[in-house]
Short mmCIF file of C-alpha atoms in Angstrom, two decimals:
data_model
loop_
_atom_site.label_atom_id
_atom_site.label_comp_id
_atom_site.label_asym_id
_atom_site.label_seq_id
_atom_site.Cartn_x
_atom_site.Cartn_y
_atom_site.Cartn_z
CA MET A 1 7.94 2.10 30.85
CA ASP A 2 9.74 4.06 28.12
CA THR A 3 7.77 6.10 25.64
CA LEU A 4 8.14 5.18 21.97
CA ASN A 5 8.21 8.35 19.92
CA LEU A 6 8.97 8.18 16.19
CA GLU A 7 8.82 11.30 14.07
CA GLY A 8 6.91 10.83 10.83
CA THR A 9 8.75 11.03 7.50
CA GLU A 10 7.51 11.11 3.91
CA ASP A 11 7.28 7.32 3.90
CA THR A 12 6.93 6.33 7.55
CA PRO A 13 4.20 7.23 10.03
CA LYS A 14 4.45 9.16 13.25
CA VAL A 15 4.20 6.90 16.28
CA ILE A 16 3.59 7.88 19.89
CA LEU A 17 3.19 5.17 22.49
CA ASP A 18 3.12 6.75 25.93
CA LYS A 19 1.77 4.63 28.78
CA GLU A 20 2.17 7.30 31.44
CA ASN A 21 0.12 9.93 29.61
CA GLY A 22 -2.20 7.39 27.99
CA ILE A 23 -1.36 8.45 24.43
CA PHE A 24 -1.31 5.77 21.76
CA GLU A 25 -1.18 7.13 18.26
CA LEU A 26 -0.25 6.14 14.73
CA SER A 27 -0.58 8.84 12.08
CA GLY A 28 0.61 10.08 8.71
CA ARG A 29 1.80 8.01 5.79
CA SER A 30 3.08 4.49 5.88
CA LEU A 31 4.90 3.09 2.87
CA PRO A 32 8.29 2.04 4.19
CA GLU A 33 10.57 -0.08 2.05
CA ASP A 34 10.61 -2.72 4.78
CA SER A 35 7.43 -2.53 6.79
CA ALA A 36 8.29 -5.50 9.04
CA GLU A 37 11.49 -3.77 10.13
CA PHE A 38 9.77 -0.43 10.65
CA PHE A 39 6.93 -1.81 12.79
CA GLN A 40 9.00 -4.24 14.89
CA PRO A 41 9.69 -1.66 17.67
CA VAL A 42 5.94 -0.91 17.79
CA LEU A 43 5.10 -4.61 18.20
CA ASP A 44 7.84 -4.98 20.81
CA TRP A 45 6.51 -1.98 22.74
CA ILE A 46 2.96 -3.34 22.73
CA GLU A 47 4.17 -6.72 23.88
CA GLU A 48 5.91 -5.17 26.86
CA TYR A 49 2.92 -2.91 27.57
CA SER A 50 0.57 -5.91 27.56
CA ASN A 51 2.29 -7.24 30.67
CA ASP A 52 1.04 -4.29 32.70
CA PRO A 53 -1.42 -2.21 30.65
CA ASN A 54 -3.46 0.79 31.74
CA SER A 55 -7.07 0.01 32.61
CA GLU A 56 -8.09 1.80 29.42
CA THR A 57 -6.14 1.97 26.13
CA VAL A 58 -7.49 4.27 23.43
CA PHE A 59 -5.40 3.62 20.33
CA GLU A 60 -5.80 6.29 17.69
CA VAL A 61 -5.10 5.54 14.04
CA LYS A 62 -5.05 8.62 11.86
CA LEU A 63 -3.39 7.45 8.68
CA GLU A 64 -3.56 9.44 5.52
CA TYR A 65 -2.23 6.53 3.50
CA PHE A 66 -0.73 3.07 4.04
CA ASN A 67 0.57 0.52 1.56
CA THR A 68 -0.41 -3.14 1.51
CA ALA A 69 2.76 -4.32 3.25
CA SER A 70 1.92 -1.92 6.11
CA SER A 71 -1.66 -3.17 6.22
CA LYS A 72 -0.39 -6.63 7.16
CA LEU A 73 1.63 -5.13 10.02
CA ILE A 74 -1.28 -2.95 11.14
CA LEU A 75 -3.36 -6.12 11.41
CA ASP A 76 -0.59 -7.66 13.54
CA ILE A 77 -0.64 -4.58 15.81
CA LEU A 78 -4.43 -4.71 16.13
CA SER A 79 -4.35 -8.44 16.85
CA ASP A 80 -1.88 -7.83 19.68
CA LEU A 81 -4.00 -4.98 21.03
CA ALA A 82 -7.06 -7.24 20.98
CA GLU A 83 -5.39 -9.29 23.71
CA ILE A 84 -5.28 -6.25 26.00
CA GLU A 85 -8.44 -5.67 28.00
CA GLY A 86 -10.01 -2.21 27.80
CA THR A 87 -8.63 -1.37 24.36
CA THR A 88 -10.58 0.75 21.88
CA ILE A 89 -9.46 1.73 18.40
CA VAL A 90 -10.34 5.18 17.16
CA TRP A 91 -10.08 5.08 13.39
CA TYR A 92 -9.86 8.50 11.74
CA PHE A 93 -10.49 9.12 8.07
CA HIS A 94 -10.78 12.22 5.95
CA GLU A 95 -14.47 12.89 5.35
CA ASP A 96 -14.23 12.25 1.60
CA ASP A 97 -11.90 9.26 1.91
CA GLU A 98 -14.18 6.26 1.49
CA ASP A 99 -11.26 3.90 0.95
CA MET A 100 -9.76 4.74 4.36
CA GLU A 101 -13.17 4.37 5.99
CA GLU A 102 -13.61 0.98 4.34
CA ALA A 103 -10.09 -0.07 5.37
CA GLY A 104 -11.02 0.64 8.98
CA GLU A 105 -14.25 -1.32 8.65
CA GLU A 106 -12.34 -4.28 7.26
CA PHE A 107 -9.87 -4.27 10.11
CA SER A 108 -12.77 -4.09 12.55
CA GLU A 109 -14.17 -7.26 10.95
CA LEU A 110 -10.83 -9.04 11.28
CA VAL A 111 -10.14 -8.41 14.97
CA GLU A 112 -12.21 -8.59 18.13
CA LEU A 113 -11.90 -4.97 19.17
CA PRO A 114 -14.32 -2.08 19.54
CA PHE A 115 -13.79 0.50 16.78
CA GLU A 116 -14.93 4.07 16.89
CA PHE A 117 -14.94 5.95 13.58
CA LYS A 118 -14.22 9.65 13.36
CA THR A 119 -13.74 12.03 10.45
CA TYR A 120 -11.27 14.89 10.27
CA MET B 1 -8.05 12.13 -31.96
CA GLN B 2 -7.38 10.97 -28.45
CA THR B 3 -4.94 13.17 -26.66
CA GLN B 4 -2.92 11.81 -23.82
CA ASP B 5 -0.71 13.88 -21.58
CA LEU B 6 2.23 12.07 -20.20
CA ILE B 7 2.83 13.28 -16.69
CA LEU B 8 5.93 11.29 -16.08
CA ILE B 9 7.96 8.51 -17.57
CA TYR B 10 10.90 6.87 -15.86
CA GLU B 11 13.14 4.10 -17.04
CA GLY B 12 15.95 2.65 -15.00
CA GLU B 13 16.66 1.20 -11.64
CA PHE B 14 13.89 1.19 -9.01
CA THR B 15 14.66 1.79 -5.38
CA GLN B 16 12.72 3.25 -2.47
CA ASP B 17 14.35 6.64 -3.11
CA ILE B 18 13.30 6.59 -6.76
CA THR B 19 9.80 5.54 -5.64
CA LYS B 20 9.61 8.54 -3.31
CA ALA B 21 10.87 10.91 -6.00
CA VAL B 22 8.40 9.63 -8.60
CA LEU B 23 5.51 9.86 -6.12
CA SER B 24 6.42 13.37 -5.14
CA MET B 25 6.64 14.58 -8.77
CA ALA B 26 3.32 12.99 -9.69
CA GLU B 27 1.68 14.42 -6.58
CA ARG B 28 2.96 17.89 -7.35
CA ASN B 29 1.65 17.60 -10.89
CA MET B 30 -1.82 16.60 -9.68
CA ASP B 31 -1.79 19.37 -7.07
CA SER B 32 -0.91 22.02 -9.62
CA SER B 33 -3.59 20.81 -12.02
CA GLY B 34 -6.13 21.02 -9.17
CA GLU B 35 -7.06 17.34 -9.25
CA GLU B 36 -9.79 16.22 -6.83
CA SER B 37 -8.39 14.82 -3.61
CA SER B 38 -10.26 11.52 -3.88
CA VAL B 39 -8.81 10.92 -7.36
CA LYS B 40 -5.36 12.00 -6.19
CA ARG B 41 -5.46 9.52 -3.34
CA LYS B 42 -6.42 6.65 -5.64
CA VAL B 43 -3.67 7.51 -8.13
CA PHE B 44 -1.14 7.78 -5.30
CA ASN B 45 -2.26 4.46 -3.89
CA VAL B 46 -1.99 2.59 -7.19
CA MET B 47 1.39 4.23 -7.93
CA VAL B 48 2.85 3.09 -4.60
CA GLU B 49 1.80 -0.53 -5.07
CA CYS B 50 2.99 -0.53 -8.66
CA LEU B 51 6.37 1.04 -7.85
CA GLN B 52 6.97 -1.16 -4.83
CA ASN B 53 6.01 -4.26 -6.82
CA ILE B 54 8.67 -3.31 -9.34
CA SER B 55 11.36 -2.63 -6.78
CA LYS B 56 10.61 -5.96 -5.09
CA HIS B 57 10.08 -8.17 -8.12
CA ALA B 58 11.71 -6.80 -11.28
CA GLU B 59 14.53 -8.99 -12.54
CA SER B 60 17.53 -7.93 -14.48
CA PHE B 61 17.83 -10.01 -17.63
CA ASP B 62 21.46 -9.17 -18.04
CA GLU B 63 22.76 -11.10 -15.09
CA LYS B 64 26.11 -9.39 -15.28
CA SER B 65 24.56 -5.96 -14.99
CA LYS B 66 24.88 -4.28 -11.65
CA ALA B 67 21.69 -2.34 -12.10
CA LYS B 68 18.96 -4.37 -10.46
CA ASN B 69 15.23 -3.85 -10.82
CA ASN B 70 15.44 -2.20 -14.21
CA ALA B 71 11.98 -1.31 -15.36
CA ILE B 72 9.82 1.35 -16.93
CA PHE B 73 7.06 3.31 -15.22
CA MET B 74 4.65 5.75 -16.79
CA ILE B 75 1.78 7.87 -15.64
CA GLY B 76 -0.48 9.50 -18.19
CA LYS B 77 -3.67 11.46 -18.11
CA GLN B 78 -6.58 11.80 -20.50
CA GLU B 79 -9.68 13.88 -20.16
CA LYS B 80 -11.48 11.23 -18.13
CA GLU B 81 -8.78 8.91 -16.85
CA TYR B 82 -5.34 8.41 -15.45
CA PHE B 83 -3.20 5.52 -16.69
CA ILE B 84 -0.49 3.96 -14.59
CA THR B 85 1.68 1.64 -16.63
CA SER B 86 4.70 -0.40 -15.72
CA GLY B 87 6.94 -2.82 -17.58
CA ASN B 88 9.56 -5.09 -16.15
CA ILE B 89 11.39 -8.33 -16.68
CA VAL B 90 10.13 -11.42 -14.86
CA ARG B 91 11.41 -14.98 -14.87
CA LYS B 92 9.49 -17.23 -17.23
CA ASP B 93 8.86 -19.73 -14.48
CA SER B 94 6.90 -17.13 -12.51
CA VAL B 95 4.67 -16.11 -15.46
CA ASP B 96 2.01 -18.78 -14.92
CA SER B 97 1.37 -18.00 -11.28
CA LEU B 98 1.36 -14.27 -11.94
CA LYS B 99 -1.04 -14.69 -14.85
CA ASN B 100 -3.34 -16.91 -12.76
CA LYS B 101 -3.36 -14.33 -10.00
CA LEU B 102 -4.22 -11.51 -12.41
CA ASP B 103 -6.94 -13.59 -14.12
CA LYS B 104 -8.45 -14.39 -10.74
CA ILE B 105 -8.40 -10.73 -9.70
CA ASN B 106 -10.01 -9.67 -12.97
CA SER B 107 -12.74 -12.29 -12.58
CA LEU B 108 -13.91 -10.83 -9.27
CA ASP B 109 -16.31 -7.99 -8.57
CA LYS B 110 -15.99 -5.42 -5.79
CA SER B 111 -17.17 -7.71 -3.00
CA GLY B 112 -15.18 -10.65 -4.36
CA LEU B 113 -12.02 -8.54 -4.27
CA LYS B 114 -12.77 -7.51 -0.71
CA GLU B 115 -13.09 -11.15 0.33
CA LEU B 116 -9.86 -12.08 -1.47
CA TYR B 117 -8.07 -9.21 0.26
CA LYS B 118 -9.28 -10.31 3.68
CA GLU B 119 -8.42 -13.93 2.96
CA ILE B 120 -4.83 -13.05 1.98
CA ILE B 121 -4.24 -10.62 4.84
CA LYS B 122 -5.58 -13.10 7.41
CA ALA B 123 -3.53 -16.03 6.16
CA GLY B 124 -0.58 -14.04 5.08
CA LYS B 125 2.90 -13.64 6.30
CA LEU B 126 5.18 -11.19 4.54
CA SER B 127 7.30 -12.80 1.84
CA GLU B 128 11.09 -12.80 1.92
CA LYS B 129 10.93 -9.69 -0.20
CA GLY B 130 8.63 -8.02 2.32
CA GLY B 131 5.50 -8.12 0.19
CA ALA B 132 2.10 -8.98 1.59
CA GLY B 133 0.82 -10.49 -1.70
CA LEU B 134 -1.86 -7.83 -1.70
CA GLY B 135 -0.50 -5.23 -4.11
CA LEU B 136 -2.30 -6.34 -7.28
CA VAL B 137 -5.57 -6.94 -5.42
CA ASP B 138 -5.31 -3.48 -3.93
CA MET B 139 -4.61 -1.90 -7.33
CA ALA B 140 -7.77 -3.51 -8.72
CA ARG B 141 -9.82 -2.45 -5.70
CA LYS B 142 -8.67 1.14 -5.54
CA SER B 143 -8.93 1.71 -9.30
CA GLY B 144 -12.31 0.00 -9.62
CA ASN B 145 -11.15 -1.29 -13.00
CA LYS B 146 -9.77 -4.47 -14.50
CA LEU B 147 -5.99 -4.71 -14.66
CA LYS B 148 -4.64 -4.86 -18.22
CA PHE B 149 -1.57 -6.98 -18.63
CA ASP B 150 0.62 -8.73 -21.14
CA PHE B 151 3.62 -11.05 -21.16
CA GLU B 152 6.13 -10.97 -24.03
CA PRO B 153 8.87 -13.60 -24.17
CA VAL B 154 12.35 -12.02 -24.18
CA ASN B 155 14.52 -15.13 -24.29
CA GLN B 156 14.63 -18.66 -22.90
CA LYS B 157 14.59 -17.50 -19.35
CA PHE B 158 12.76 -14.18 -19.16
CA SER B 159 9.55 -12.45 -20.20
CA PHE B 160 8.58 -8.79 -20.27
CA PHE B 161 5.57 -8.13 -18.05
CA SER B 162 3.50 -5.02 -18.70
CA LEU B 163 0.66 -3.87 -16.52
CA GLN B 164 -1.77 -0.98 -16.86
CA THR B 165 -4.24 0.34 -14.30
CA THR B 166 -6.89 2.90 -15.20
CA ILE B 167 -8.37 5.34 -12.71
CA HIS B 168 -11.41 7.36 -13.65
CA ARG B 169 -11.40 11.04 -12.84
CA SER B 170 -14.48 11.90 -10.83
#
């Protein structure tokens, strides 16, 4: 399956979805003008991946900032991942960023997925 | 006398490019003044929601004008606070629902806002304009303060909506 690799920009996050090497990562800043359009390829990739996933999927979220329109799409991504057995979310937040920590906790309450919290 | 430093004031059309430029100037200003990173993040957060609300929802009251989303945006700083203020034209028929939403947000405490946020994000689909309906709730949550707002009638059809969010430093 093809790797999805999107370079981050000042208003869109970096995305790496690589089944072969087991790398699943979303990082940087997310405040695109049209978040639905930006995240569609990510949702499409996950949908295809869910047909034949690895036995373990460790999805790392290391966002410095995301806007509210992105938060809706992140929930969609997490909901799709929750359907894939063996998925864990690793939620990174800067050690003094309580809001990002809380955002991760809220997502963990909204989806049935194990979350691991790490600071950077 | 209260002194207020204006960091930035912008009046005109709002687009994603303008949003990025405004954010970058305000960030640079906070960096050079050595602002604490937690305060910087909150200011950035509130600015994004405010600016993207304007570029999605501001109306042009001169319907012949080509410039869409005309509005005013201001960020100011006092000794203990930052102020993020915006003003834009809205249709009169959307004033009631906007006012109800703001009154509801202002009536809630921290945990009430959290519940409202979760309720909207769970139920929500993005609007035609790509908004999640969460921007104002998020501004109230991140700032930890009530949102100040006002509506001034402009003519039969439009009102001027002003909104101010305060963020405490430290």
